[in-house]
Short mmCIF file of N, CA and C in Angstrom, two decimals:
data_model
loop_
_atom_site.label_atom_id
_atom_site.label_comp_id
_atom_site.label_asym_id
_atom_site.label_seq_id
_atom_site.Cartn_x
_atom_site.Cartn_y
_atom_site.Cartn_z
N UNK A 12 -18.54 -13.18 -5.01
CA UNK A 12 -18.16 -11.86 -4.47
C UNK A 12 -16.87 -11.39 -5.13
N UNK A 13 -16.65 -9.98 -5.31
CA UNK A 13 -15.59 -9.44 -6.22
C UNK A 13 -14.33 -9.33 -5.23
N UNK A 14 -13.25 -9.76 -5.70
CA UNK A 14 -12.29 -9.84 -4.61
C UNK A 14 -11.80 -7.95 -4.33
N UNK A 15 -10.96 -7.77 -3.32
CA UNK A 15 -10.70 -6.40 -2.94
C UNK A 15 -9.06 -6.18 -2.94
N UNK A 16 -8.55 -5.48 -4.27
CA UNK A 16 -7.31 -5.64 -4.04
C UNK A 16 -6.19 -4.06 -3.09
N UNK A 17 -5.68 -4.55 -3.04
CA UNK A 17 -4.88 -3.42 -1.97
C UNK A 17 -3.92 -2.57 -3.19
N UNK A 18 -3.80 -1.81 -2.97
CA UNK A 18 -3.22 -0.31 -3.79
C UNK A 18 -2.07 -0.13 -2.72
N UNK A 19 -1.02 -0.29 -3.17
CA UNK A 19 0.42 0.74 -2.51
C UNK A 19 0.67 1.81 -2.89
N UNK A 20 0.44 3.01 -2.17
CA UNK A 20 0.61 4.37 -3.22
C UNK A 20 2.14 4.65 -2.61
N UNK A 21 3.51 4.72 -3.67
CA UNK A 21 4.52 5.36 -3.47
C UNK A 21 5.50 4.74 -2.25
N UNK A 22 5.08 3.85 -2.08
CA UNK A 22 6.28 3.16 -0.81
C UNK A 22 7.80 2.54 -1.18
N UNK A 23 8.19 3.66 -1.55
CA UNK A 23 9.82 3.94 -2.21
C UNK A 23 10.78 4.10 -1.53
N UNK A 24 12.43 3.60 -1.60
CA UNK A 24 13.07 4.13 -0.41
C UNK A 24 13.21 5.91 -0.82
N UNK A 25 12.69 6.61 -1.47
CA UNK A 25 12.91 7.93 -0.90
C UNK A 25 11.76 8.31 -0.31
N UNK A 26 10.84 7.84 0.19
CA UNK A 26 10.20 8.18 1.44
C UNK A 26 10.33 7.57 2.81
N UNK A 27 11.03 7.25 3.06
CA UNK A 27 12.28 6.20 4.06
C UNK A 27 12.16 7.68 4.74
N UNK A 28 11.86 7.40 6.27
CA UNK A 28 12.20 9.01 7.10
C UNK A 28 13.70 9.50 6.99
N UNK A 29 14.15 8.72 6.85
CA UNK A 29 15.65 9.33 6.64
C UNK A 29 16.05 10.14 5.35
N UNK A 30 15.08 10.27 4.48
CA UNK A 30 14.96 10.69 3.13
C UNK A 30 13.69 12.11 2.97
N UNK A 31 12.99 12.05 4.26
CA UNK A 31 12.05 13.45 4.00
C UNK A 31 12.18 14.44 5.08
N UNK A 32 11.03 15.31 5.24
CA UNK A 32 10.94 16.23 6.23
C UNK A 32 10.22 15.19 7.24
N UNK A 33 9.89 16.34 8.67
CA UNK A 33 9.09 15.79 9.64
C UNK A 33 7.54 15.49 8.90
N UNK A 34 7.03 14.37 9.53
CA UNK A 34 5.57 13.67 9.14
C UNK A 34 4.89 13.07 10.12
N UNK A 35 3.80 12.62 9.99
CA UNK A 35 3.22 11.85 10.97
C UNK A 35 2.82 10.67 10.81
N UNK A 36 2.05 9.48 11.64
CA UNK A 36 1.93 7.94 11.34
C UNK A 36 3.07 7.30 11.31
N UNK A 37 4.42 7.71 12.24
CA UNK A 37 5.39 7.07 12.24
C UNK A 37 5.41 4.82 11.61
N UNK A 38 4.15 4.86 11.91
CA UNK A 38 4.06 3.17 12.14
C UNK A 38 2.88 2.73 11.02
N UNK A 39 3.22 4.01 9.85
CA UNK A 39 2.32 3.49 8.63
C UNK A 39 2.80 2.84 7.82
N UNK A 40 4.29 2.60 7.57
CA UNK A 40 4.76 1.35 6.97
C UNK A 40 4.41 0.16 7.23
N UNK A 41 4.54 -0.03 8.92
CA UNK A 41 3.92 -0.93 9.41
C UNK A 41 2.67 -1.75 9.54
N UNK A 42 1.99 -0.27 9.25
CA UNK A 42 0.22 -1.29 8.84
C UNK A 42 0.47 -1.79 7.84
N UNK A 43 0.65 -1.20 6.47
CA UNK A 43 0.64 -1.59 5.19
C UNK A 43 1.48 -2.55 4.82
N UNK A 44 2.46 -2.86 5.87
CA UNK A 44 3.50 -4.51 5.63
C UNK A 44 2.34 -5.28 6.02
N UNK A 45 1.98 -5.11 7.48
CA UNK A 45 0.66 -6.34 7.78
C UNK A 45 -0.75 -5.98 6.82
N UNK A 46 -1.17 -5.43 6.44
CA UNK A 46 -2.22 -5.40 5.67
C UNK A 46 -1.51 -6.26 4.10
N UNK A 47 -0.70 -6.15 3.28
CA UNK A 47 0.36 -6.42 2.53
C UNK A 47 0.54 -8.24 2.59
N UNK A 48 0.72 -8.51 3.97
CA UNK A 48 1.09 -9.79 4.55
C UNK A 48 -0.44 -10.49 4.27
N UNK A 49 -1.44 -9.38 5.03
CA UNK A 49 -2.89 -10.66 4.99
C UNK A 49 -3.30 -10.80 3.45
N UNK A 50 -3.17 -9.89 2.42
CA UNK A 50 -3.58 -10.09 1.07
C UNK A 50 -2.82 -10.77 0.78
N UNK A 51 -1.44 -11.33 0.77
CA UNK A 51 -0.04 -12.53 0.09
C UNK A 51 -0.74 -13.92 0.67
N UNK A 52 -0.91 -13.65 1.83
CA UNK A 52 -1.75 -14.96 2.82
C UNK A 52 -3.16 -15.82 2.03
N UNK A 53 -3.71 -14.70 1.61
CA UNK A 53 -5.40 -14.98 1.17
C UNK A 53 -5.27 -14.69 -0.61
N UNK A 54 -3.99 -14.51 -0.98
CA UNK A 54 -4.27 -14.56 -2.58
C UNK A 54 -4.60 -13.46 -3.17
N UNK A 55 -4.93 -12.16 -2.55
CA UNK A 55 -5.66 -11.07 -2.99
C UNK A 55 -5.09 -10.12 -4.10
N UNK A 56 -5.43 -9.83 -4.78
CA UNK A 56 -4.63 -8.58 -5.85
C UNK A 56 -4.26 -7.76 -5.29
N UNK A 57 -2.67 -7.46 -5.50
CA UNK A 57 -2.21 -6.48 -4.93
C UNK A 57 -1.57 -5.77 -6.15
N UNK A 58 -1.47 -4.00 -5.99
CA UNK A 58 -0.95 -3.38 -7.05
C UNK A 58 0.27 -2.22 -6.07
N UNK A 59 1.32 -2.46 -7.01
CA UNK A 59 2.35 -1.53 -5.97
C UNK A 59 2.67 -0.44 -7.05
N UNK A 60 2.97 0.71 -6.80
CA UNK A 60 2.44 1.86 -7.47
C UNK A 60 3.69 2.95 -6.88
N UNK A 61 4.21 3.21 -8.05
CA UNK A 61 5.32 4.10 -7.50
C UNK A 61 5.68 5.20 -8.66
N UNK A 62 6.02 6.06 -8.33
CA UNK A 62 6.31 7.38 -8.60
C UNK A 62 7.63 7.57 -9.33
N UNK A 63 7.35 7.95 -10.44
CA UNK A 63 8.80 8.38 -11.58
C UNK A 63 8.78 9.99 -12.06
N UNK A 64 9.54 10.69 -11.67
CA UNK A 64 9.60 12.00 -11.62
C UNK A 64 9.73 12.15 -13.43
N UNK A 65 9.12 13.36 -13.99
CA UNK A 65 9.28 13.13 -15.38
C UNK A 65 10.27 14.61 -16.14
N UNK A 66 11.08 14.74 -14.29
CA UNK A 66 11.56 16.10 -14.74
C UNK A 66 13.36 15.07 -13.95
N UNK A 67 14.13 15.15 -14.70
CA UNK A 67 15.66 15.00 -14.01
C UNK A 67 16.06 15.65 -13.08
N UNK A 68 15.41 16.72 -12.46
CA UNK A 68 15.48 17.58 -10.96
C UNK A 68 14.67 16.98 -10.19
N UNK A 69 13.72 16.16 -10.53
CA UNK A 69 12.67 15.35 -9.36
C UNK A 69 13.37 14.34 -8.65
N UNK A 70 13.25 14.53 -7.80
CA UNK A 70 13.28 13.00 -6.49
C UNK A 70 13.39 11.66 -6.85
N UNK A 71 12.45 11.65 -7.67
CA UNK A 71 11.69 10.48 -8.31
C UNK A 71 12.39 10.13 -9.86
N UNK A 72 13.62 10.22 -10.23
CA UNK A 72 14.23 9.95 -11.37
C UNK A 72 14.27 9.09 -12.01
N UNK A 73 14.17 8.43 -13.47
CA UNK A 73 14.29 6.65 -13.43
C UNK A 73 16.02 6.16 -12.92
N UNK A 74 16.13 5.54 -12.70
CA UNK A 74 17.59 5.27 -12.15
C UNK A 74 18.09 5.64 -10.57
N UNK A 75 17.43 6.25 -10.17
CA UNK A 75 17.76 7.01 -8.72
C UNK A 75 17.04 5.63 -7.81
N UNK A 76 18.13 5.85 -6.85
CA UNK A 76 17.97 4.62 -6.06
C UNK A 76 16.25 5.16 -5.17
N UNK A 77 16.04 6.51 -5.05
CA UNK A 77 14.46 6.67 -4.36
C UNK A 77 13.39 6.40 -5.37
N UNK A 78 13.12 5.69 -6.24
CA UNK A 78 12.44 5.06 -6.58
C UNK A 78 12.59 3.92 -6.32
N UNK A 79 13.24 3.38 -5.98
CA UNK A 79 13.32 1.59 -5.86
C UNK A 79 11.83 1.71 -4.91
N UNK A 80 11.44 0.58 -4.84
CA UNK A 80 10.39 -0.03 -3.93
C UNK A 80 10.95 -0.08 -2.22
N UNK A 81 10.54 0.23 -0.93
CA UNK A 81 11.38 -0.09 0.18
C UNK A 81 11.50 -1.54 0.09
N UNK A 82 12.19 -2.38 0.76
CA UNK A 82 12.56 -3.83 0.65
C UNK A 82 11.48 -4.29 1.29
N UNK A 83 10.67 -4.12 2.20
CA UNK A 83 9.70 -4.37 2.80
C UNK A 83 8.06 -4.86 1.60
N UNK A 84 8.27 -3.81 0.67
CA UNK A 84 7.25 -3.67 -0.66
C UNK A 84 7.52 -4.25 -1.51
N UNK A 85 8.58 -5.00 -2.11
CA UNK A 85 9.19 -5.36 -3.09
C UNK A 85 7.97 -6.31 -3.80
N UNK A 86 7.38 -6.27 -4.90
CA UNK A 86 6.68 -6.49 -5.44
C UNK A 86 6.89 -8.12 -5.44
N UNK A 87 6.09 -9.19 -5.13
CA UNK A 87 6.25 -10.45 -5.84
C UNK A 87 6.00 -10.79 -6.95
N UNK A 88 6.63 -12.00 -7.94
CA UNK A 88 6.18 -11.70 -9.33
C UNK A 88 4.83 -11.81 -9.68
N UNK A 89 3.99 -12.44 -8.85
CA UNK A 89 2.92 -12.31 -9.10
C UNK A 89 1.69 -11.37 -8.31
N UNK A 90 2.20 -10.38 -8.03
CA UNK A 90 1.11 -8.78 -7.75
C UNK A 90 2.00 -7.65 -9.11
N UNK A 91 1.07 -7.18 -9.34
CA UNK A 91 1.02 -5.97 -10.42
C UNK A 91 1.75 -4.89 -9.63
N UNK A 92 2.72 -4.70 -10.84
CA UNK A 92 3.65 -3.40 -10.19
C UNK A 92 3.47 -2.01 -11.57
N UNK A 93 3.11 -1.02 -10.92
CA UNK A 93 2.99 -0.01 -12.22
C UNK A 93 3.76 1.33 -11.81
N UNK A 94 4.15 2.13 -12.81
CA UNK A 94 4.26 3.37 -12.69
C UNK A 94 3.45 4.58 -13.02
N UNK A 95 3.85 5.83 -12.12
CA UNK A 95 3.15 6.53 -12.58
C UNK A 95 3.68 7.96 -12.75
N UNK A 96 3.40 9.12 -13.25
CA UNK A 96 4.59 10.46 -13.61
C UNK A 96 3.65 11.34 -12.57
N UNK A 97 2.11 11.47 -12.32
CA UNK A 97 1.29 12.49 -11.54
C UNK A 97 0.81 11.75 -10.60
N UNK A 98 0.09 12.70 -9.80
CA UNK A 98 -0.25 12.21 -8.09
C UNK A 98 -1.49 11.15 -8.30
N UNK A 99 -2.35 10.97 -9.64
CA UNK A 99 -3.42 9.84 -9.76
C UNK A 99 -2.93 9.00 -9.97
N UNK A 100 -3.03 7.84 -9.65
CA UNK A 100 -2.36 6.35 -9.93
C UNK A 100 -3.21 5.97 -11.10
N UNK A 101 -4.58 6.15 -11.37
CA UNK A 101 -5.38 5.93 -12.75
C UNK A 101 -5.34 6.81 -13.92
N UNK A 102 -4.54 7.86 -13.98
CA UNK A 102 -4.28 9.21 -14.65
C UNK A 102 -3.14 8.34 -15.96
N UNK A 103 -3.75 7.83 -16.94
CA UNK A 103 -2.98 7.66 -18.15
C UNK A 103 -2.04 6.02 -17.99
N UNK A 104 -2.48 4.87 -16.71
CA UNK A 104 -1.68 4.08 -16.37
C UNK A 104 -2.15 2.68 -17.06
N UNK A 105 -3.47 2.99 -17.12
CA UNK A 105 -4.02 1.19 -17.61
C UNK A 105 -4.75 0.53 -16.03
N UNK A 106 -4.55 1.16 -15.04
CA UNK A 106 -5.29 0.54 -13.30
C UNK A 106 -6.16 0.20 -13.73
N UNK A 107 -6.77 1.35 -14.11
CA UNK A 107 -8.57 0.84 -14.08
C UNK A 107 -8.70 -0.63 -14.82
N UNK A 108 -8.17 -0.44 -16.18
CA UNK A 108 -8.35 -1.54 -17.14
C UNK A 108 -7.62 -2.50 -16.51
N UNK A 109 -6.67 -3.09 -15.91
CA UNK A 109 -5.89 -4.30 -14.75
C UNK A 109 -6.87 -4.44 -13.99
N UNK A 110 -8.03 -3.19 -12.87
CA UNK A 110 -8.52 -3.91 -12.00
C UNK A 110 -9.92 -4.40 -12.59
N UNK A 111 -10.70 -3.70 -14.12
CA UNK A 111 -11.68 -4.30 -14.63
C UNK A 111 -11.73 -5.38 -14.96
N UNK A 112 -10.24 -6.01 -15.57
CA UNK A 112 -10.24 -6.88 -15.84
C UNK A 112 -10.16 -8.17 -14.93
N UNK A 113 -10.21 -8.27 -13.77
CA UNK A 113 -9.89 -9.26 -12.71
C UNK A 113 -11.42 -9.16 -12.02
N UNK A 114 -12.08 -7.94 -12.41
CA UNK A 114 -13.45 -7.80 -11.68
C UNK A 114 -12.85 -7.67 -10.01
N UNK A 115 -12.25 -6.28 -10.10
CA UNK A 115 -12.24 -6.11 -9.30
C UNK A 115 -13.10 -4.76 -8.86
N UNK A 116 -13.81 -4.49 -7.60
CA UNK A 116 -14.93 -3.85 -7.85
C UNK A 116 -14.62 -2.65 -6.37
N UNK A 117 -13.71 -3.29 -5.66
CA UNK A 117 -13.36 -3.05 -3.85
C UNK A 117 -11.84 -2.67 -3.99
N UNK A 118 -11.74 -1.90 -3.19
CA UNK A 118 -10.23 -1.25 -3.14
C UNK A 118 -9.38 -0.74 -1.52
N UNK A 119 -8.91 -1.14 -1.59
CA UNK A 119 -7.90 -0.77 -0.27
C UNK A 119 -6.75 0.21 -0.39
N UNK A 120 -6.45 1.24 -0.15
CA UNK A 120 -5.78 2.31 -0.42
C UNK A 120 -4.83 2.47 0.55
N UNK A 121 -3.37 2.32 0.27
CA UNK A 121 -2.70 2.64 1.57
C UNK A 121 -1.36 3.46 0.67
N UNK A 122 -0.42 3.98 1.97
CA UNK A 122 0.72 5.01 1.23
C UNK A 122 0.96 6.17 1.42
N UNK A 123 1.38 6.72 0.97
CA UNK A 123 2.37 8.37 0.78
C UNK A 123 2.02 9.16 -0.24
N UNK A 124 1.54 10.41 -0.37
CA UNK A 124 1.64 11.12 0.40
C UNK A 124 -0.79 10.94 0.90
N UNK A 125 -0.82 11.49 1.89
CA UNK A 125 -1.86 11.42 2.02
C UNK A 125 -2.93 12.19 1.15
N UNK A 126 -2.26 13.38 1.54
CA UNK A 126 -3.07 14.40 0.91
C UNK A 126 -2.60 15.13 -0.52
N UNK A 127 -2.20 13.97 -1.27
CA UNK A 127 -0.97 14.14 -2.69
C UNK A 127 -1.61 13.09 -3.56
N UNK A 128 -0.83 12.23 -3.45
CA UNK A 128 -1.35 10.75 -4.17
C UNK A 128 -2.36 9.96 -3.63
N UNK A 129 -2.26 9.89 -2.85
CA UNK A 129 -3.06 8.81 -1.81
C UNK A 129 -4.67 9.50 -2.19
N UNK A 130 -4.92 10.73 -1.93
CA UNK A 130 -6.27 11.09 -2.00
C UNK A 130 -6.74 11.20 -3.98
N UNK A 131 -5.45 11.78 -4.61
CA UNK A 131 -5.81 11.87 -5.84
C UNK A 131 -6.61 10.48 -6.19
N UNK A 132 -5.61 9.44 -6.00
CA UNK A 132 -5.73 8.14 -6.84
C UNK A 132 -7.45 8.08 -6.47
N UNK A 133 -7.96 7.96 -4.60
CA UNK A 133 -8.69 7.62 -3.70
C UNK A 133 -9.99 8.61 -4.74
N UNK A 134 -9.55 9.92 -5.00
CA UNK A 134 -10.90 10.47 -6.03
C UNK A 134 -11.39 9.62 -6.97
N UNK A 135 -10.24 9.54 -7.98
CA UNK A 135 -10.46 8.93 -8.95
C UNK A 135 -11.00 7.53 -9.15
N UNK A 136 -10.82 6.91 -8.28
CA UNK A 136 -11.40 5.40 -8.09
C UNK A 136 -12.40 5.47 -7.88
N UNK A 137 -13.25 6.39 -6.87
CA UNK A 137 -14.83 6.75 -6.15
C UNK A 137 -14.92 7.08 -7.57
N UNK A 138 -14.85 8.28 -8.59
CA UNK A 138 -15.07 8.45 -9.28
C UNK A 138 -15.56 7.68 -10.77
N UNK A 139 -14.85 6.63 -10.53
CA UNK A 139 -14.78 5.48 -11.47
C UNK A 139 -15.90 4.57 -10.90
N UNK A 140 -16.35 4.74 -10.09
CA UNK A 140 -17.33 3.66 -9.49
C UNK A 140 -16.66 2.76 -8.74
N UNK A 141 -15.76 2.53 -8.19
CA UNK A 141 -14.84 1.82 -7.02
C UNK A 141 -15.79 1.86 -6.04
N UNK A 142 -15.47 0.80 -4.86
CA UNK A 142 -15.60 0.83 -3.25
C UNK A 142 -14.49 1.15 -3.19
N UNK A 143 -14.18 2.10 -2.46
CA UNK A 143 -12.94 2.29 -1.65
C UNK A 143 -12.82 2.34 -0.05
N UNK A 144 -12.04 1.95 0.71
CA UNK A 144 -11.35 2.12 1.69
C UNK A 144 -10.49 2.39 2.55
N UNK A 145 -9.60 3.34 2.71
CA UNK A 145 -8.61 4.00 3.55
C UNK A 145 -8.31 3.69 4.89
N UNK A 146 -7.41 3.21 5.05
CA UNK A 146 -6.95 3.17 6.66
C UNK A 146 -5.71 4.37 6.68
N UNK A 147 -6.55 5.07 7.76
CA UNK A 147 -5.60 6.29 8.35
C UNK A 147 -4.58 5.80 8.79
N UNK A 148 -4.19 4.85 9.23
CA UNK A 148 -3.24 4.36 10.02
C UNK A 148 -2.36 4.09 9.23
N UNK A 149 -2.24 3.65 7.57
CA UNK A 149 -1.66 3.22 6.75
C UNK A 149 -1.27 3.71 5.70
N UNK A 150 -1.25 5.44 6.09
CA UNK A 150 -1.14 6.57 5.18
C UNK A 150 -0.38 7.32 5.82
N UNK A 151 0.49 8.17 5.47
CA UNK A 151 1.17 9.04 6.12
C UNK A 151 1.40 10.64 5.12
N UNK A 152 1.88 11.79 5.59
CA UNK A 152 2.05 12.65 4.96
C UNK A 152 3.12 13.60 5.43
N UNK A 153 3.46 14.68 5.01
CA UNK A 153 4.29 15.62 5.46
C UNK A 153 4.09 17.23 6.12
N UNK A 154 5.04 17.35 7.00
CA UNK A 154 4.43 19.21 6.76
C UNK A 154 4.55 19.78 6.09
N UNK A 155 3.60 21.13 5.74
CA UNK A 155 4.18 21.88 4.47
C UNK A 155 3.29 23.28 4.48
N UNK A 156 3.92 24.29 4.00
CA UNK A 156 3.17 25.61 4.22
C UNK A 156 2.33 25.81 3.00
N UNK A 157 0.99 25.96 3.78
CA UNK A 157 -0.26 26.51 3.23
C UNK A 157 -0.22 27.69 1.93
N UNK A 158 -1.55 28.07 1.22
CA UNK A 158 -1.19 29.29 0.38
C UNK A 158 -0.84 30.28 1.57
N UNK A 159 -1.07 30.24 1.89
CA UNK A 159 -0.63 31.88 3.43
C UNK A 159 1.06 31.84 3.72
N UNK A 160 1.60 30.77 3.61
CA UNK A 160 2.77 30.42 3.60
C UNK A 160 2.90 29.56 5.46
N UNK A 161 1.75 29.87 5.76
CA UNK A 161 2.09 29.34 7.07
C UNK A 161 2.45 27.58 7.21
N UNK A 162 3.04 27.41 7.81
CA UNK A 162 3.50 25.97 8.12
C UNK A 162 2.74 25.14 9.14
N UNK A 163 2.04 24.13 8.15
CA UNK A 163 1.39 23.19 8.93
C UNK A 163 1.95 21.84 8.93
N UNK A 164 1.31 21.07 10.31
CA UNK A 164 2.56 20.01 10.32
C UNK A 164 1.29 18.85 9.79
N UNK A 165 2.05 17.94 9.08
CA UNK A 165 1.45 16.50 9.16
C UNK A 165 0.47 15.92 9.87
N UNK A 166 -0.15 16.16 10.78
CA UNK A 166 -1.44 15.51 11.24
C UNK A 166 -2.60 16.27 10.54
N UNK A 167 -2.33 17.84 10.20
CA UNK A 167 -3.31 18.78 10.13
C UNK A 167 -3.76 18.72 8.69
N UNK A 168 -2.62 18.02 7.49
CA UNK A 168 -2.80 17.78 6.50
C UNK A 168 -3.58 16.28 6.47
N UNK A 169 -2.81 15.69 7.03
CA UNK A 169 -3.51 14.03 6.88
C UNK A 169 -5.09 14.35 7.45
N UNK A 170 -5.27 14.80 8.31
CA UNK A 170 -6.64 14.79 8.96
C UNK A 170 -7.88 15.56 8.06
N UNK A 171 -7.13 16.42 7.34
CA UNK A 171 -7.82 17.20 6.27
C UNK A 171 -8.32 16.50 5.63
N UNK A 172 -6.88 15.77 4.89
CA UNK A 172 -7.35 14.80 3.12
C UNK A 172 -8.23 13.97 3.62
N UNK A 173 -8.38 13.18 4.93
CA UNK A 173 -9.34 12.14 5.02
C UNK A 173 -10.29 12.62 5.65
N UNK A 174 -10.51 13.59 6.18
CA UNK A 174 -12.05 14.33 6.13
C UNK A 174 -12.42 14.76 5.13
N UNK A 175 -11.98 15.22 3.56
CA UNK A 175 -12.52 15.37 2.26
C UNK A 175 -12.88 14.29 1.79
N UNK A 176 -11.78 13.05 1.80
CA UNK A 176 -12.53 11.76 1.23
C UNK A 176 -13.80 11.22 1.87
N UNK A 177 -13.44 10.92 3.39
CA UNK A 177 -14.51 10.10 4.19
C UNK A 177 -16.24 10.43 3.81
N UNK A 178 -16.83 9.09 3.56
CA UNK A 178 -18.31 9.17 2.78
C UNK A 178 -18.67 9.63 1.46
N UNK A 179 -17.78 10.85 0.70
CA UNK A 179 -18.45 10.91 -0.53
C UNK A 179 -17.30 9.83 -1.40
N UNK A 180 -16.08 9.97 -1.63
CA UNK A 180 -15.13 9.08 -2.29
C UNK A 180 -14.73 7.86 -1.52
N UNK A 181 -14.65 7.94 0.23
CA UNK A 181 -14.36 6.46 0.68
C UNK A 181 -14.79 6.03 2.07
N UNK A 182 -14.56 4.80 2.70
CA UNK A 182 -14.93 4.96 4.19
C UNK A 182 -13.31 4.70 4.41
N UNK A 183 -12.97 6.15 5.78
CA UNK A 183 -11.77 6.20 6.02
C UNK A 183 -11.72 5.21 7.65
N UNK A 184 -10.94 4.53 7.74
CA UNK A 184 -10.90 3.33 8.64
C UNK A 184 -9.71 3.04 9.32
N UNK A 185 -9.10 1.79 10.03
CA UNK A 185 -8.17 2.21 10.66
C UNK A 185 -7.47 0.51 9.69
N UNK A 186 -6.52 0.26 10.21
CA UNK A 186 -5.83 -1.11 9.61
C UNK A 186 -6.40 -2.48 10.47
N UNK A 187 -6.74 -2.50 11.93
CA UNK A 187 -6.82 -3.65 12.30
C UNK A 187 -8.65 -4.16 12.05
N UNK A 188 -9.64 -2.60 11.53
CA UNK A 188 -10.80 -3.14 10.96
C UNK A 188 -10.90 -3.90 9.81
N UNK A 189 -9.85 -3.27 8.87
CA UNK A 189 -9.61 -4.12 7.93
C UNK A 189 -9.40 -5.50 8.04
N UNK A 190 -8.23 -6.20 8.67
CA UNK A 190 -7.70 -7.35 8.91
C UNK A 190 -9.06 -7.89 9.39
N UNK A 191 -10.10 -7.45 10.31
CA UNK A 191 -10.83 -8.14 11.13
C UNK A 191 -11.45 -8.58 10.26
N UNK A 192 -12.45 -7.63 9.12
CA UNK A 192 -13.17 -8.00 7.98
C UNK A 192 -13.18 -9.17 7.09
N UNK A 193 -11.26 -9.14 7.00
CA UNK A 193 -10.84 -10.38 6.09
C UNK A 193 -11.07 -11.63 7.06
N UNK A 194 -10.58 -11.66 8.19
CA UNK A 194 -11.11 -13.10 9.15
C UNK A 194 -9.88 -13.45 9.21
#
């Protein structure tokens, strides 16, 4: 059986709540430490995936302490740590070719932003022929105003992106189905 490795999309200290706007899934760090914990436990491929702004006005700067990894994510030397400049984590990085090469065939998707990175990467993998899997619980996003300019908050976005993914690009799930799966 092809093992299933877990994807960190963007878990940087500049998405630390003390570093954004209002969001929702207050306790999505939290899945993705224990989801994080059962793959270190069982050996599983893990890839941590973070965001380098490719403009010196971005957030995301090389050198700027909001790129670091949160301390919680800190890559061990042995899980794959990559970068990336756009919201696909497979968009010009080498993923695909790291997870072909391990035969990896199953994917676990967790991270920031939901309906940003998290869903881009989540296309592109379905797209690639991936299994994918999403736990809502282990994703989070922000508010932000619509083309209308109106302001929507964070649940209305997160609930969106994973009603676009759910069934054609992934099955969207919660964190403790996951864990159950693994045993």
């Amino acid at each position: 059986m092809n093992a299933t490795a877990l994807i960190l999309i963007d878990l940087q200290r500049g998405m630390l709540p003390e570093n954004t706007g209002p969001r929702n899934n207050p306790q999505a760090e939290d899945n993705a430490a224990h989801l994080l914990h059962a793959w270190r436990v069982r050996g599983l491929p893990v890839v941590h995936v973070r965001h380098m702004s490719r403009s010196p006005e971005g957030s995301f700067w090389p050198g700027s302490s909001n790129c670091e990894f949160q301390p919680r994510f800190e890559p061990l030397p042995s899980e794959h740590r990559m970068e990336k400049n756009v919201p696909d984590a497979f968009a010009g990085s080498g993923l695909e070719r790291w997870l072909r090469l391990r035969d990896v065939l199953h994917l676990v998707v967790v991270g920031v932003a939901t309906n940003n990175s998290v869903e881009a990467t989540v296309r592109s993998a379905a797209c690639l022929g991936f299994d994918v899997a999403v736990p809502a619980d282990a994703c989070f996003t922000f508010d932000k105003a619509d083309l209308e300019g109106v302001v929507r908050d964070a649940v209305e976005w997160h609930l969106m992106s994973l009603s676009n993914l759910d069934g054609e690009y992934a099955v969207v799930t919660r964190t403790d189905e996951i864990l159950a799966r693994l045993g």
